[in-house]
Amino acid sequence: DDFEKGTLINKQSNDASIPVVYGERMLGGVRIFVETSGTDNQYLYIALVLCEGEIDDITEIRIDDKVVTWASDLADNTAVEVNSSDSNFYKNSESLIRVEPHYGTDGQSASTLLSTLSSWGSNHKLSGLAYLALRFKWNQDAFQGIPKIQAVVKGKKVVAYNSSLVAQTAAHSTNPAWCLLDYLTNERYGKGLSTNDIDLQSFYDASQVAVTQVTPYSGGSDINIFDCNAVLDTSKKIIDNVRTILRGCRGYLPYTGGKYKLIIETTGSASITLT
């Protein structure tokens, strides 16, 4: 649909909906701040919101469809320059891009990179939002206009439960059962249900179905039968986003006995014994 097509696009807005990423996806983002500075406005600063946080990681950034090679691994709240081996964005013995990722914790501090500007203060934290703070140095051989920015995001950390139904520390997961549970219980962008309204045993059972190993093709390595790598449009109705997750795992969400129960289709006996 139009939303899926638009996830890779950069747009500028102050009231756009912020997506939720489960699993791993490439995203564009929303430019919420753009400013120039320096002699002849040689530096361009951008704050690009990607999605709801807290995410697990950003593994790749592309500028104008070119993968950037960084001098070190991307990490939360850590500025990094382009590696000297990158001929696209390292020219005249200097890096043309500095990036400072923020993974969207509620307690994250304001960007040090953007705080060099008088218009970005210590209260500009973007709490709970994963975003990129970037500084570009103008070079006519590298950039023809405002750069298009895309990032590969390992998405929202979610809470899973073990076989004893004890909550585990939030972590990255592609398991559709735990992604759906996060969406149903999240009070910021989801339904905000209490776990008392959830049949946790059914979610655990469904999570085990999802990790059933299957061989995708002859000679291939085994994979999970179901993984969730989804971008949810938070401007849509909650039921539509729930259906998006359920469709990806052949799931059902009946409401019985005052609780929501997750059932994922699996193999089993179709016979019963009657006396």
PDB file of C-alpha atoms in Angstrom:
ATOM      1  CA  ASP A   1       0.000   0.000   0.000  1.00  0.00           C
ATOM      2  CA  ASP A   2       0.985   3.677  -0.017  1.00  0.00           C
ATOM      3  CA  PHE A   3       2.364   3.477   3.527  1.00  0.00           C
ATOM      4  CA  GLU A   4       4.679   0.562   2.627  1.00  0.00           C
ATOM      5  CA  LYS A   5       5.909   2.454  -0.430  1.00  0.00           C
ATOM      6  CA  GLY A   6       6.505   5.523   1.689  1.00  0.00           C
ATOM      7  CA  THR A   7       8.599   3.905   4.414  1.00  0.00           C
ATOM      8  CA  LEU A   8      11.817   4.500   2.443  1.00  0.00           C
ATOM      9  CA  ILE A   9      11.057   8.131   1.639  1.00  0.00           C
ATOM     10  CA  ASN A  10      12.378  11.183   3.489  1.00  0.00           C
ATOM     11  CA  LYS A  11       9.752  13.795   4.246  1.00  0.00           C
ATOM     12  CA  GLN A  12       9.609  16.975   6.266  1.00  0.00           C
ATOM     13  CA  SER A  13       6.854  17.412   8.816  1.00  0.00           C
ATOM     14  CA  ASN A  14       6.042  18.497  12.360  1.00  0.00           C
ATOM     15  CA  ASP A  15       2.948  16.331  12.778  1.00  0.00           C
ATOM     16  CA  ALA A  16       3.651  13.088  10.889  1.00  0.00           C
ATOM     17  CA  SER A  17       2.824   9.793  12.578  1.00  0.00           C
ATOM     18  CA  ILE A  18       5.832   7.886  13.914  1.00  0.00           C
ATOM     19  CA  PRO A  19       6.011   4.234  12.792  1.00  0.00           C
ATOM     20  CA  VAL A  20       6.775   1.223  14.974  1.00  0.00           C
ATOM     21  CA  VAL A  21       9.373  -1.237  13.667  1.00  0.00           C
ATOM     22  CA  TYR A  22       9.346  -4.879  14.722  1.00  0.00           C
ATOM     23  CA  GLY A  23      12.154  -7.105  13.527  1.00  0.00           C
ATOM     24  CA  GLU A  24      14.480  -5.516  10.975  1.00  0.00           C
ATOM     25  CA  ARG A  25      13.583  -3.087   8.195  1.00  0.00           C
ATOM     26  CA  MET A  26      15.107  -0.350   6.070  1.00  0.00           C
ATOM     27  CA  LEU A  27      13.509   3.047   6.675  1.00  0.00           C
ATOM     28  CA  GLY A  28      13.564   6.588   5.452  1.00  0.00           C
ATOM     29  CA  GLY A  29      12.388   9.054   8.045  1.00  0.00           C
ATOM     30  CA  VAL A  30      10.893  12.416   8.894  1.00  0.00           C
ATOM     31  CA  ARG A  31      13.121  15.493   8.846  1.00  0.00           C
ATOM     32  CA  ILE A  32      12.011  17.442  11.895  1.00  0.00           C
ATOM     33  CA  PHE A  33      14.979  19.829  11.951  1.00  0.00           C
ATOM     34  CA  VAL A  34      17.169  21.246   9.159  1.00  0.00           C
ATOM     35  CA  GLU A  35      19.679  24.058   9.584  1.00  0.00           C
ATOM     36  CA  THR A  36      22.870  25.310   7.935  1.00  0.00           C
ATOM     37  CA  SER A  37      25.889  26.907   9.551  1.00  0.00           C
ATOM     38  CA  GLY A  38      29.532  27.751   8.968  1.00  0.00           C
ATOM     39  CA  THR A  39      31.261  29.866   6.348  1.00  0.00           C
ATOM     40  CA  ASP A  40      29.009  30.117   3.269  1.00  0.00           C
ATOM     41  CA  ASN A  41      26.638  27.685   5.012  1.00  0.00           C
ATOM     42  CA  GLN A  42      29.016  24.815   4.293  1.00  0.00           C
ATOM     43  CA  TYR A  43      27.464  22.560   6.971  1.00  0.00           C
ATOM     44  CA  LEU A  44      23.971  21.091   6.812  1.00  0.00           C
ATOM     45  CA  TYR A  45      22.486  19.710  10.040  1.00  0.00           C
ATOM     46  CA  ILE A  46      19.511  17.318  10.025  1.00  0.00           C
ATOM     47  CA  ALA A  47      17.512  15.523  12.696  1.00  0.00           C
ATOM     48  CA  LEU A  48      15.773  12.554  11.056  1.00  0.00           C
ATOM     49  CA  VAL A  49      13.208  10.668  13.159  1.00  0.00           C
ATOM     50  CA  LEU A  50      13.049   6.991  12.206  1.00  0.00           C
ATOM     51  CA  CYS A  51      10.574   5.245  14.509  1.00  0.00           C
ATOM     52  CA  GLU A  52       9.395   4.630  18.043  1.00  0.00           C
ATOM     53  CA  GLY A  53      12.073   3.515  20.504  1.00  0.00           C
ATOM     54  CA  GLU A  54      13.771   1.859  22.191  1.00  0.00           C
ATOM     55  CA  ILE A  55      15.278   0.062  19.189  1.00  0.00           C
ATOM     56  CA  ASP A  56      18.094  -2.460  19.363  1.00  0.00           C
ATOM     57  CA  ASP A  57      20.514  -1.181  16.721  1.00  0.00           C
ATOM     58  CA  ILE A  58      21.118   0.595  13.431  1.00  0.00           C
ATOM     59  CA  THR A  59      23.264  -1.627  11.237  1.00  0.00           C
ATOM     60  CA  GLU A  60      23.536   0.408   8.034  1.00  0.00           C
ATOM     61  CA  ILE A  61      23.003   3.936   6.739  1.00  0.00           C
ATOM     62  CA  ARG A  62      22.617   4.832   3.075  1.00  0.00           C
ATOM     63  CA  ILE A  63      23.020   8.310   1.676  1.00  0.00           C
ATOM     64  CA  ASP A  64      21.542   8.855  -1.798  1.00  0.00           C
ATOM     65  CA  ASP A  65      21.321   5.041  -2.170  1.00  0.00           C
ATOM     66  CA  LYS A  66      25.031   4.560  -1.370  1.00  0.00           C
ATOM     67  CA  VAL A  67      26.021   2.501   1.680  1.00  0.00           C
ATOM     68  CA  VAL A  68      28.280   4.562   3.947  1.00  0.00           C
ATOM     69  CA  THR A  69      31.391   2.940   5.421  1.00  0.00           C
ATOM     70  CA  TRP A  70      31.884   4.332   8.913  1.00  0.00           C
ATOM     71  CA  ALA A  71      35.111   4.607  10.883  1.00  0.00           C
ATOM     72  CA  SER A  72      33.582   2.503  13.681  1.00  0.00           C
ATOM     73  CA  ASP A  73      30.376   0.640  14.464  1.00  0.00           C
ATOM     74  CA  LEU A  74      27.210   2.661  14.872  1.00  0.00           C
ATOM     75  CA  ALA A  75      26.191   2.959  18.524  1.00  0.00           C
ATOM     76  CA  ASP A  76      23.620   4.801  20.592  1.00  0.00           C
ATOM     77  CA  ASN A  77      24.466   8.432  21.357  1.00  0.00           C
ATOM     78  CA  THR A  78      27.912   8.127  19.761  1.00  0.00           C
ATOM     79  CA  ALA A  79      29.114  10.350  16.920  1.00  0.00           C
ATOM     80  CA  VAL A  80      31.088   8.712  14.129  1.00  0.00           C
ATOM     81  CA  GLU A  81      32.741   9.921  10.915  1.00  0.00           C
ATOM     82  CA  VAL A  82      33.085   8.335   7.488  1.00  0.00           C
ATOM     83  CA  ASN A  83      35.950   5.872   7.065  1.00  0.00           C
ATOM     84  CA  SER A  84      38.794   7.066   4.851  1.00  0.00           C
ATOM     85  CA  SER A  85      38.218   4.033   2.602  1.00  0.00           C
ATOM     86  CA  ASP A  86      34.826   5.407   1.505  1.00  0.00           C
ATOM     87  CA  SER A  87      35.483   7.249  -1.762  1.00  0.00           C
ATOM     88  CA  ASN A  88      31.893   8.493  -1.991  1.00  0.00           C
ATOM     89  CA  PHE A  89      31.852  10.514   1.227  1.00  0.00           C
ATOM     90  CA  TYR A  90      35.514  10.890   2.224  1.00  0.00           C
ATOM     91  CA  LYS A  91      37.129  13.472  -0.005  1.00  0.00           C
ATOM     92  CA  ASN A  92      40.081  15.821   0.210  1.00  0.00           C
ATOM     93  CA  SER A  93      41.326  13.886   3.239  1.00  0.00           C
ATOM     94  CA  GLU A  94      38.237  14.567   5.315  1.00  0.00           C
ATOM     95  CA  SER A  95      34.901  13.008   6.216  1.00  0.00           C
ATOM     96  CA  LEU A  96      31.886  14.727   4.658  1.00  0.00           C
ATOM     97  CA  ILE A  97      29.372  13.201   7.086  1.00  0.00           C
ATOM     98  CA  ARG A  98      29.138  12.933  10.848  1.00  0.00           C
ATOM     99  CA  VAL A  99      26.276  10.932  12.337  1.00  0.00           C
ATOM    100  CA  GLU A 100      25.099  10.480  15.903  1.00  0.00           C
ATOM    101  CA  PRO A 101      22.390   7.796  16.241  1.00  0.00           C
ATOM    102  CA  HIS A 102      19.910   7.850  19.100  1.00  0.00           C
ATOM    103  CA  TYR A 103      18.051   4.629  19.818  1.00  0.00           C
ATOM    104  CA  GLY A 104      15.028   6.139  21.521  1.00  0.00           C
ATOM    105  CA  THR A 105      15.266   5.491  25.243  1.00  0.00           C
ATOM    106  CA  ASP A 106      12.913   7.584  27.355  1.00  0.00           C
ATOM    107  CA  GLY A 107      15.890   8.995  29.239  1.00  0.00           C
ATOM    108  CA  GLN A 108      18.126   9.853  26.287  1.00  0.00           C
ATOM    109  CA  SER A 109      19.956  13.172  26.367  1.00  0.00           C
ATOM    110  CA  ALA A 110      19.931  15.871  23.711  1.00  0.00           C
ATOM    111  CA  SER A 111      22.194  15.362  20.712  1.00  0.00           C
ATOM    112  CA  THR A 112      25.705  16.661  21.292  1.00  0.00           C
ATOM    113  CA  LEU A 113      26.147  17.005  17.540  1.00  0.00           C
ATOM    114  CA  LEU A 114      23.084  19.220  17.107  1.00  0.00           C
ATOM    115  CA  SER A 115      23.700  21.096  20.358  1.00  0.00           C
ATOM    116  CA  THR A 116      26.547  22.960  18.682  1.00  0.00           C
ATOM    117  CA  LEU A 117      23.720  25.023  17.165  1.00  0.00           C
ATOM    118  CA  SER A 118      22.045  27.674  19.311  1.00  0.00           C
ATOM    119  CA  SER A 119      18.610  26.509  18.116  1.00  0.00           C
ATOM    120  CA  TRP A 120      19.026  22.967  19.528  1.00  0.00           C
ATOM    121  CA  GLY A 121      18.970  23.030  23.328  1.00  0.00           C
ATOM    122  CA  SER A 122      19.401  20.554  26.158  1.00  0.00           C
ATOM    123  CA  ASN A 123      15.635  19.982  26.339  1.00  0.00           C
ATOM    124  CA  HIS A 124      15.471  18.818  22.717  1.00  0.00           C
ATOM    125  CA  LYS A 125      15.809  15.163  23.698  1.00  0.00           C
ATOM    126  CA  LEU A 126      13.223  13.495  21.436  1.00  0.00           C
ATOM    127  CA  SER A 127      12.542  11.132  24.337  1.00  0.00           C
ATOM    128  CA  GLY A 128      11.356   7.703  23.220  1.00  0.00           C
ATOM    129  CA  LEU A 129      12.094   8.340  19.542  1.00  0.00           C
ATOM    130  CA  ALA A 130      14.851   6.681  17.509  1.00  0.00           C
ATOM    131  CA  TYR A 131      16.511   9.258  15.278  1.00  0.00           C
ATOM    132  CA  LEU A 132      19.676  10.244  13.461  1.00  0.00           C
ATOM    133  CA  ALA A 133      21.496  13.503  14.083  1.00  0.00           C
ATOM    134  CA  LEU A 134      23.637  14.265  11.024  1.00  0.00           C
ATOM    135  CA  ARG A 135      26.053  16.906   9.816  1.00  0.00           C
ATOM    136  CA  PHE A 136      26.971  17.111   6.140  1.00  0.00           C
ATOM    137  CA  LYS A 137      29.814  19.170   4.723  1.00  0.00           C
ATOM    138  CA  TRP A 138      28.996  20.505   1.264  1.00  0.00           C
ATOM    139  CA  ASN A 139      30.893  18.931  -1.622  1.00  0.00           C
ATOM    140  CA  GLN A 140      29.568  19.317  -5.147  1.00  0.00           C
ATOM    141  CA  ASP A 141      30.969  15.935  -6.170  1.00  0.00           C
ATOM    142  CA  ALA A 142      29.173  14.129  -3.339  1.00  0.00           C
ATOM    143  CA  PHE A 143      25.830  15.919  -2.961  1.00  0.00           C
ATOM    144  CA  GLN A 144      23.409  17.488  -5.422  1.00  0.00           C
ATOM    145  CA  GLY A 145      20.853  18.684  -2.876  1.00  0.00           C
ATOM    146  CA  ILE A 146      19.428  17.662   0.493  1.00  0.00           C
ATOM    147  CA  PRO A 147      20.714  14.081   0.873  1.00  0.00           C
ATOM    148  CA  LYS A 148      18.284  11.155   0.931  1.00  0.00           C
ATOM    149  CA  ILE A 149      18.899   9.186   4.126  1.00  0.00           C
ATOM    150  CA  GLN A 150      17.913   5.587   4.815  1.00  0.00           C
ATOM    151  CA  ALA A 151      18.796   3.293   7.693  1.00  0.00           C
ATOM    152  CA  VAL A 152      18.537  -0.427   8.377  1.00  0.00           C
ATOM    153  CA  VAL A 153      16.913  -0.626  11.804  1.00  0.00           C
ATOM    154  CA  LYS A 154      16.846  -3.567  14.191  1.00  0.00           C
ATOM    155  CA  GLY A 155      13.592  -2.543  15.719  1.00  0.00           C
ATOM    156  CA  LYS A 156      11.698  -2.209  18.941  1.00  0.00           C
ATOM    157  CA  LYS A 157      12.913  -4.081  21.986  1.00  0.00           C
ATOM    158  CA  VAL A 158      10.047  -6.228  23.275  1.00  0.00           C
ATOM    159  CA  VAL A 159       9.363  -8.255  26.395  1.00  0.00           C
ATOM    160  CA  ALA A 160       9.181 -12.041  26.015  1.00  0.00           C
ATOM    161  CA  TYR A 161       8.041 -14.571  28.624  1.00  0.00           C
ATOM    162  CA  ASN A 162       9.706 -17.868  29.484  1.00  0.00           C
ATOM    163  CA  SER A 163       7.982 -21.234  29.978  1.00  0.00           C
ATOM    164  CA  SER A 164       7.181 -20.253  33.567  1.00  0.00           C
ATOM    165  CA  LEU A 165       5.498 -17.089  32.243  1.00  0.00           C
ATOM    166  CA  VAL A 166       8.113 -14.847  33.834  1.00  0.00           C
ATOM    167  CA  ALA A 167       8.809 -11.629  31.942  1.00  0.00           C
ATOM    168  CA  GLN A 168      12.300 -11.342  30.450  1.00  0.00           C
ATOM    169  CA  THR A 169      14.379  -8.225  29.864  1.00  0.00           C
ATOM    170  CA  ALA A 170      13.198  -6.349  26.778  1.00  0.00           C
ATOM    171  CA  ALA A 171      15.260  -7.343  23.752  1.00  0.00           C
ATOM    172  CA  HIS A 172      15.146  -7.392  19.976  1.00  0.00           C
ATOM    173  CA  SER A 173      12.883 -10.117  18.620  1.00  0.00           C
ATOM    174  CA  THR A 174      11.330 -11.188  15.334  1.00  0.00           C
ATOM    175  CA  ASN A 175       8.900 -13.538  17.073  1.00  0.00           C
ATOM    176  CA  PRO A 176       5.370 -12.420  16.083  1.00  0.00           C
ATOM    177  CA  ALA A 177       3.894 -13.492  19.426  1.00  0.00           C
ATOM    178  CA  TRP A 178       6.100 -11.112  21.412  1.00  0.00           C
ATOM    179  CA  CYS A 179       5.808  -8.327  18.839  1.00  0.00           C
ATOM    180  CA  LEU A 180       2.011  -8.557  19.026  1.00  0.00           C
ATOM    181  CA  LEU A 181       2.100  -8.651  22.820  1.00  0.00           C
ATOM    182  CA  ASP A 182       4.165  -5.453  22.841  1.00  0.00           C
ATOM    183  CA  TYR A 183       1.689  -3.723  20.540  1.00  0.00           C
ATOM    184  CA  LEU A 184      -1.319  -4.823  22.570  1.00  0.00           C
ATOM    185  CA  THR A 185       0.173  -3.698  25.888  1.00  0.00           C
ATOM    186  CA  ASN A 186       2.052  -0.545  24.880  1.00  0.00           C
ATOM    187  CA  GLU A 187       0.359   2.564  26.259  1.00  0.00           C
ATOM    188  CA  ARG A 188       2.071   5.026  23.909  1.00  0.00           C
ATOM    189  CA  TYR A 189       1.349   3.688  20.439  1.00  0.00           C
ATOM    190  CA  GLY A 190      -0.590   0.458  21.057  1.00  0.00           C
ATOM    191  CA  LYS A 191      -3.758  -0.658  22.785  1.00  0.00           C
ATOM    192  CA  GLY A 192      -2.470  -0.257  26.336  1.00  0.00           C
ATOM    193  CA  LEU A 193      -3.934  -3.507  27.666  1.00  0.00           C
ATOM    194  CA  SER A 194      -2.908  -4.898  31.032  1.00  0.00           C
ATOM    195  CA  THR A 195      -1.238  -8.318  31.017  1.00  0.00           C
ATOM    196  CA  ASN A 196      -4.217  -9.348  33.172  1.00  0.00           C
ATOM    197  CA  ASP A 197      -6.242  -9.089  29.955  1.00  0.00           C
ATOM    198  CA  ILE A 198      -3.842 -11.406  28.111  1.00  0.00           C
ATOM    199  CA  ASP A 199      -3.704 -15.204  28.117  1.00  0.00           C
ATOM    200  CA  LEU A 200       0.090 -15.299  28.471  1.00  0.00           C
ATOM    201  CA  GLN A 201       0.243 -19.090  28.191  1.00  0.00           C
ATOM    202  CA  SER A 202      -1.292 -18.915  24.719  1.00  0.00           C
ATOM    203  CA  PHE A 203       1.254 -16.295  23.666  1.00  0.00           C
ATOM    204  CA  TYR A 204       4.094 -18.460  24.932  1.00  0.00           C
ATOM    205  CA  ASP A 205       2.687 -21.505  23.110  1.00  0.00           C
ATOM    206  CA  ALA A 206       2.322 -19.438  19.923  1.00  0.00           C
ATOM    207  CA  SER A 207       5.897 -18.171  20.279  1.00  0.00           C
ATOM    208  CA  GLN A 208       7.129 -21.762  20.256  1.00  0.00           C
ATOM    209  CA  VAL A 209       5.136 -22.527  17.107  1.00  0.00           C
ATOM    210  CA  ALA A 210       6.716 -19.504  15.418  1.00  0.00           C
ATOM    211  CA  VAL A 211      10.252 -20.794  15.970  1.00  0.00           C
ATOM    212  CA  THR A 212       9.508 -24.217  14.447  1.00  0.00           C
ATOM    213  CA  GLN A 213      12.392 -24.886  12.066  1.00  0.00           C
ATOM    214  CA  VAL A 214      11.664 -25.425   8.379  1.00  0.00           C
ATOM    215  CA  THR A 215      13.904 -25.840   5.339  1.00  0.00           C
ATOM    216  CA  PRO A 216      13.020 -23.083   2.844  1.00  0.00           C
ATOM    217  CA  TYR A 217      14.499 -24.924  -0.159  1.00  0.00           C
ATOM    218  CA  SER A 218      16.515 -28.008  -0.866  1.00  0.00           C
ATOM    219  CA  GLY A 219      19.992 -27.609   0.602  1.00  0.00           C
ATOM    220  CA  GLY A 220      19.082 -24.392   2.421  1.00  0.00           C
ATOM    221  CA  SER A 221      19.662 -23.670   6.097  1.00  0.00           C
ATOM    222  CA  ASP A 222      16.703 -24.081   8.420  1.00  0.00           C
ATOM    223  CA  ILE A 223      14.742 -20.947   9.360  1.00  0.00           C
ATOM    224  CA  ASN A 224      11.872 -20.064  11.699  1.00  0.00           C
ATOM    225  CA  ILE A 225       8.511 -20.855  10.196  1.00  0.00           C
ATOM    226  CA  PHE A 226       7.320 -17.329  11.120  1.00  0.00           C
ATOM    227  CA  ASP A 227       9.241 -14.111  11.682  1.00  0.00           C
ATOM    228  CA  CYS A 228       7.883 -10.608  12.118  1.00  0.00           C
ATOM    229  CA  ASN A 229       9.692  -7.847  10.226  1.00  0.00           C
ATOM    230  CA  ALA A 230       7.021  -5.180  10.069  1.00  0.00           C
ATOM    231  CA  VAL A 231       6.590  -1.415  10.006  1.00  0.00           C
ATOM    232  CA  LEU A 232       3.295  -0.339  11.573  1.00  0.00           C
ATOM    233  CA  ASP A 233       1.563   2.914  10.669  1.00  0.00           C
ATOM    234  CA  THR A 234       0.476   4.432  13.989  1.00  0.00           C
ATOM    235  CA  SER A 235      -2.076   6.647  12.234  1.00  0.00           C
ATOM    236  CA  LYS A 236      -4.064   3.515  11.344  1.00  0.00           C
ATOM    237  CA  LYS A 237      -6.682   1.885  13.557  1.00  0.00           C
ATOM    238  CA  ILE A 238      -5.234  -0.472  16.154  1.00  0.00           C
ATOM    239  CA  ILE A 239      -7.261  -3.399  14.807  1.00  0.00           C
ATOM    240  CA  ASP A 240      -5.720  -2.905  11.339  1.00  0.00           C
ATOM    241  CA  ASN A 241      -2.197  -3.063  12.753  1.00  0.00           C
ATOM    242  CA  VAL A 242      -3.107  -6.130  14.803  1.00  0.00           C
ATOM    243  CA  ARG A 243      -4.345  -7.786  11.618  1.00  0.00           C
ATOM    244  CA  THR A 244      -1.068  -6.924   9.881  1.00  0.00           C
ATOM    245  CA  ILE A 245       0.890  -8.884  12.498  1.00  0.00           C
ATOM    246  CA  LEU A 246      -1.607 -11.762  12.560  1.00  0.00           C
ATOM    247  CA  ARG A 247      -1.607 -12.158   8.767  1.00  0.00           C
ATOM    248  CA  GLY A 248       2.139 -12.632   8.808  1.00  0.00           C
ATOM    249  CA  CYS A 249       1.934 -15.645  11.130  1.00  0.00           C
ATOM    250  CA  ARG A 250      -1.423 -17.252  10.283  1.00  0.00           C
ATOM    251  CA  GLY A 251      -2.633 -16.102  13.675  1.00  0.00           C
ATOM    252  CA  TYR A 252      -5.982 -15.624  15.387  1.00  0.00           C
ATOM    253  CA  LEU A 253      -6.777 -13.478  18.420  1.00  0.00           C
ATOM    254  CA  PRO A 254     -10.010 -14.711  20.006  1.00  0.00           C
ATOM    255  CA  TYR A 255     -11.362 -13.055  23.153  1.00  0.00           C
ATOM    256  CA  THR A 256     -12.514 -15.778  25.533  1.00  0.00           C
ATOM    257  CA  GLY A 257     -12.969 -15.889  29.295  1.00  0.00           C
ATOM    258  CA  GLY A 258     -12.164 -12.203  29.580  1.00  0.00           C
ATOM    259  CA  LYS A 259      -8.719 -12.577  27.984  1.00  0.00           C
ATOM    260  CA  TYR A 260      -7.139 -12.213  24.558  1.00  0.00           C
ATOM    261  CA  LYS A 261      -5.683 -15.491  23.330  1.00  0.00           C
ATOM    262  CA  LEU A 262      -3.202 -15.942  20.491  1.00  0.00           C
ATOM    263  CA  ILE A 263      -3.475 -19.018  18.286  1.00  0.00           C
ATOM    264  CA  ILE A 264      -1.059 -19.694  15.427  1.00  0.00           C
ATOM    265  CA  GLU A 265      -2.034 -22.412  12.986  1.00  0.00           C
ATOM    266  CA  THR A 266       0.222 -25.451  13.172  1.00  0.00           C
ATOM    267  CA  THR A 267       0.239 -29.136  12.380  1.00  0.00           C
ATOM    268  CA  GLY A 268      -1.591 -31.654  14.569  1.00  0.00           C
ATOM    269  CA  SER A 269      -4.089 -34.464  14.625  1.00  0.00           C
ATOM    270  CA  ALA A 270      -7.433 -33.849  12.940  1.00  0.00           C
ATOM    271  CA  SER A 271      -9.086 -36.837  14.584  1.00  0.00           C
ATOM    272  CA  ILE A 272     -10.995 -37.152  17.844  1.00  0.00           C
ATOM    273  CA  THR A 273     -12.337 -40.129  19.777  1.00  0.00           C
ATOM    274  CA  LEU A 274     -16.046 -40.299  20.579  1.00  0.00           C
ATOM    275  CA  THR A 275     -17.508 -42.613  23.169  1.00  0.00           C
TER     276      THR A 275
END
